[in-house]
């Protein structure tokens, strides 16, 4: 029976991938250092298989996390040991952020061993590493595997991703949540912007019922204290503004939002 050329090429590609997968599982790779994308893919597949057996969602591959993981993995190979941080090296949060990852949570597993599947088993047999891999809050991962002289060095960086939103998108998201709760949205957000950018007590003009400012990675829900005030029925309108976050740790992706609530008895609105 003749096999179409395209089908033959695909079959050969799959066969080579299978052989490489088996080699990484059963035979140390000598020489190096040598990055092994197939080894990273195998750890990625094993992680999602394991999460599925525990009723957890699959992780999505994050190229930025993978780039940060590879940088640290190469350093482990150079040092000849495993560590989450070496002297003079930035910590995980800074490394992942500088690599371009956007996250509200980030954690890391590292290992060295002769086989990829053995590294995965080692993580699952270690309480701390197992907890990282099976964390229900994470949804992204980037993995790197580098071989040298029969040893495989591996780094897996897990994170909860945060979408990259513009100021207008942030303000629209929060305004939508307030509008759904029965508030009118004031078009003039000048006072709210001044309050958002300030770190001191707001000193704007005009009657205001409540001034609320917060930072969060999640703009799909209101802070509980704001939701409670809105639910009280004392307010009829709101102005919403967003500005750059002022948190001390700039490695996490967070959004800064200010809301000015106008009481039901306010005579005039901007």
Coordinates of C-alpha atoms in Angstrom, one line a residue, residues 96-254:
X96 CA 9.6 36.5 35.6
X97 CA 8.5 40.2 35.4
X98 CA 11.6 41.2 33.4
X99 CA 11.0 38.3 31.1
X100 CA 7.6 39.8 30.2
X101 CA 5.3 37.7 32.4
X102 CA 2.2 39.4 33.9
X103 CA 1.0 37.6 37.1
X104 CA -0.6 37.9 40.5
X105 CA 1.1 34.8 41.8
X106 CA 4.3 33.0 40.8
X107 CA 6.1 30.0 42.2
X108 CA 8.9 27.7 41.1
X109 CA 10.2 24.1 41.1
X110 CA 13.8 23.2 40.3
X111 CA 15.5 19.9 40.1
X112 CA 18.5 18.0 38.7
X113 CA 18.5 14.3 37.7
X114 CA 19.3 11.8 34.9
X115 CA 15.7 11.5 33.5
X116 CA 12.8 13.8 32.8
X117 CA 10.1 11.4 34.2
X118 CA 12.3 11.0 37.3
X119 CA 12.3 14.7 37.9
X120 CA 8.5 14.8 37.7
X121 CA 8.2 12.0 40.2
X122 CA 10.7 13.7 42.5
X123 CA 8.5 16.9 42.4
X124 CA 5.4 14.8 43.2
X125 CA 7.1 13.1 46.1
X126 CA 8.2 16.4 47.6
X127 CA 5.4 18.1 49.6
X128 CA 6.5 21.7 48.6
X129 CA 7.1 20.9 44.9
X130 CA 3.9 18.9 44.8
X131 CA 1.9 21.8 46.3
X132 CA 3.3 24.1 43.6
X133 CA 2.5 21.8 40.7
X134 CA -1.1 21.1 42.0
X135 CA -1.9 24.6 43.1
X136 CA -5.5 25.3 41.9
X137 CA -4.8 29.0 41.6
X138 CA -2.1 28.8 38.9
X139 CA -3.1 28.7 35.2
X140 CA 0.3 29.2 33.4
X141 CA 3.7 27.6 33.3
X142 CA 7.0 28.0 31.6
X143 CA 9.5 25.1 31.8
X144 CA 13.2 24.8 30.8
X145 CA 15.4 21.7 30.7
X146 CA 19.1 21.9 30.0
X147 CA 21.4 18.8 29.8
X148 CA 25.1 18.6 30.8
X149 CA 27.3 15.6 31.3
X150 CA 24.5 13.1 31.9
X151 CA 22.5 15.4 34.2
X152 CA 19.2 17.2 33.3
X153 CA 18.6 20.5 35.1
X154 CA 15.0 21.6 35.1
X155 CA 13.1 24.7 36.1
X156 CA 9.3 25.1 36.1
X157 CA 7.9 28.5 36.8
X158 CA 4.1 28.5 37.6
X159 CA 1.9 31.6 37.7
X160 CA -1.6 33.0 37.8
X161 CA -1.7 35.2 34.7
X162 CA -3.1 38.7 34.7
X163 CA -4.4 40.2 31.5
X164 CA -2.6 43.3 30.2
X165 CA -5.2 46.0 30.2
X166 CA -5.2 49.7 29.2
X167 CA -6.5 52.4 31.5
X168 CA -9.6 52.7 29.5
X169 CA -10.2 49.0 29.7
X170 CA -9.7 49.0 33.5
X171 CA -12.1 51.9 34.0
X172 CA -14.7 50.4 31.7
X173 CA -14.6 47.0 33.6
X174 CA -15.1 48.6 37.0
X175 CA -17.7 51.0 35.7
X176 CA -19.6 48.1 34.2
X177 CA -19.6 46.3 37.6
X178 CA -21.0 49.5 39.3
X179 CA -23.6 50.1 36.5
X180 CA -24.8 46.5 36.9
X181 CA -25.5 47.3 40.6
X182 CA -27.7 50.3 39.6
X183 CA -25.3 53.2 39.7
X184 CA -25.1 55.9 37.0
X185 CA -21.5 56.5 35.8
X186 CA -20.3 60.1 35.8
X187 CA -18.5 61.0 32.6
X188 CA -16.2 63.6 34.3
X189 CA -13.5 61.5 36.1
X190 CA -11.2 64.4 36.8
X191 CA -11.7 64.3 40.6
X192 CA -11.4 60.5 40.6
X193 CA -8.1 60.7 38.6
X194 CA -6.6 63.2 41.1
X195 CA -7.7 60.9 44.0
X196 CA -6.3 57.8 42.2
X197 CA -2.9 59.4 41.7
X198 CA -2.7 60.7 45.2
X199 CA -1.2 58.8 48.1
X200 CA -2.6 61.2 50.7
X201 CA -6.1 62.0 51.8
X202 CA -8.2 63.3 49.0
X203 CA -8.9 67.1 49.1
X204 CA -11.0 67.6 46.0
X205 CA -14.0 69.9 45.9
X206 CA -17.7 69.1 45.8
X207 CA -19.9 66.9 48.0
X208 CA -18.8 63.3 48.0
X209 CA -20.3 60.4 49.9
X210 CA -17.4 58.0 49.7
X211 CA -13.9 57.9 48.3
X212 CA -12.4 54.5 47.7
X213 CA -9.0 53.6 46.2
X214 CA -7.5 50.1 45.9
X215 CA -4.9 48.0 44.0
X216 CA -5.7 44.6 42.7
X217 CA -4.8 42.2 39.9
X218 CA -8.5 41.3 39.3
X219 CA -10.9 43.9 37.9
X220 CA -13.7 41.4 37.3
X221 CA -15.1 41.9 40.8
X222 CA -15.4 44.8 43.3
X223 CA -13.6 44.8 46.6
X224 CA -16.0 43.5 49.3
X225 CA -16.1 46.8 51.2
X226 CA -17.0 48.7 48.0
X227 CA -19.6 46.1 47.1
X228 CA -21.2 46.4 50.5
X229 CA -21.4 50.2 50.3
X230 CA -23.0 50.0 46.9
X231 CA -25.5 47.4 48.1
X232 CA -26.6 49.7 51.0
X233 CA -28.6 51.8 48.5
X234 CA -27.1 55.1 49.8
X235 CA -25.5 56.0 46.4
X236 CA -26.8 56.8 43.0
X237 CA -23.7 57.5 40.9
X238 CA -20.0 57.0 40.7
X239 CA -16.9 58.2 38.9
X240 CA -14.2 55.7 38.1
X241 CA -10.5 56.3 37.4
X242 CA -7.4 54.2 37.0
X243 CA -3.7 55.2 37.3
X244 CA -0.3 53.4 37.7
X245 CA 0.0 51.2 40.7
X246 CA 2.0 52.6 43.7
X247 CA 2.6 49.3 45.5
X248 CA 6.2 48.8 46.9
X249 CA 6.6 45.6 44.9
X250 CA 6.4 46.4 41.3
X251 CA 7.0 42.8 40.1
X252 CA 3.4 41.8 40.4
X253 CA 0.9 43.0 37.8
X254 CA -1.7 45.1 39.7

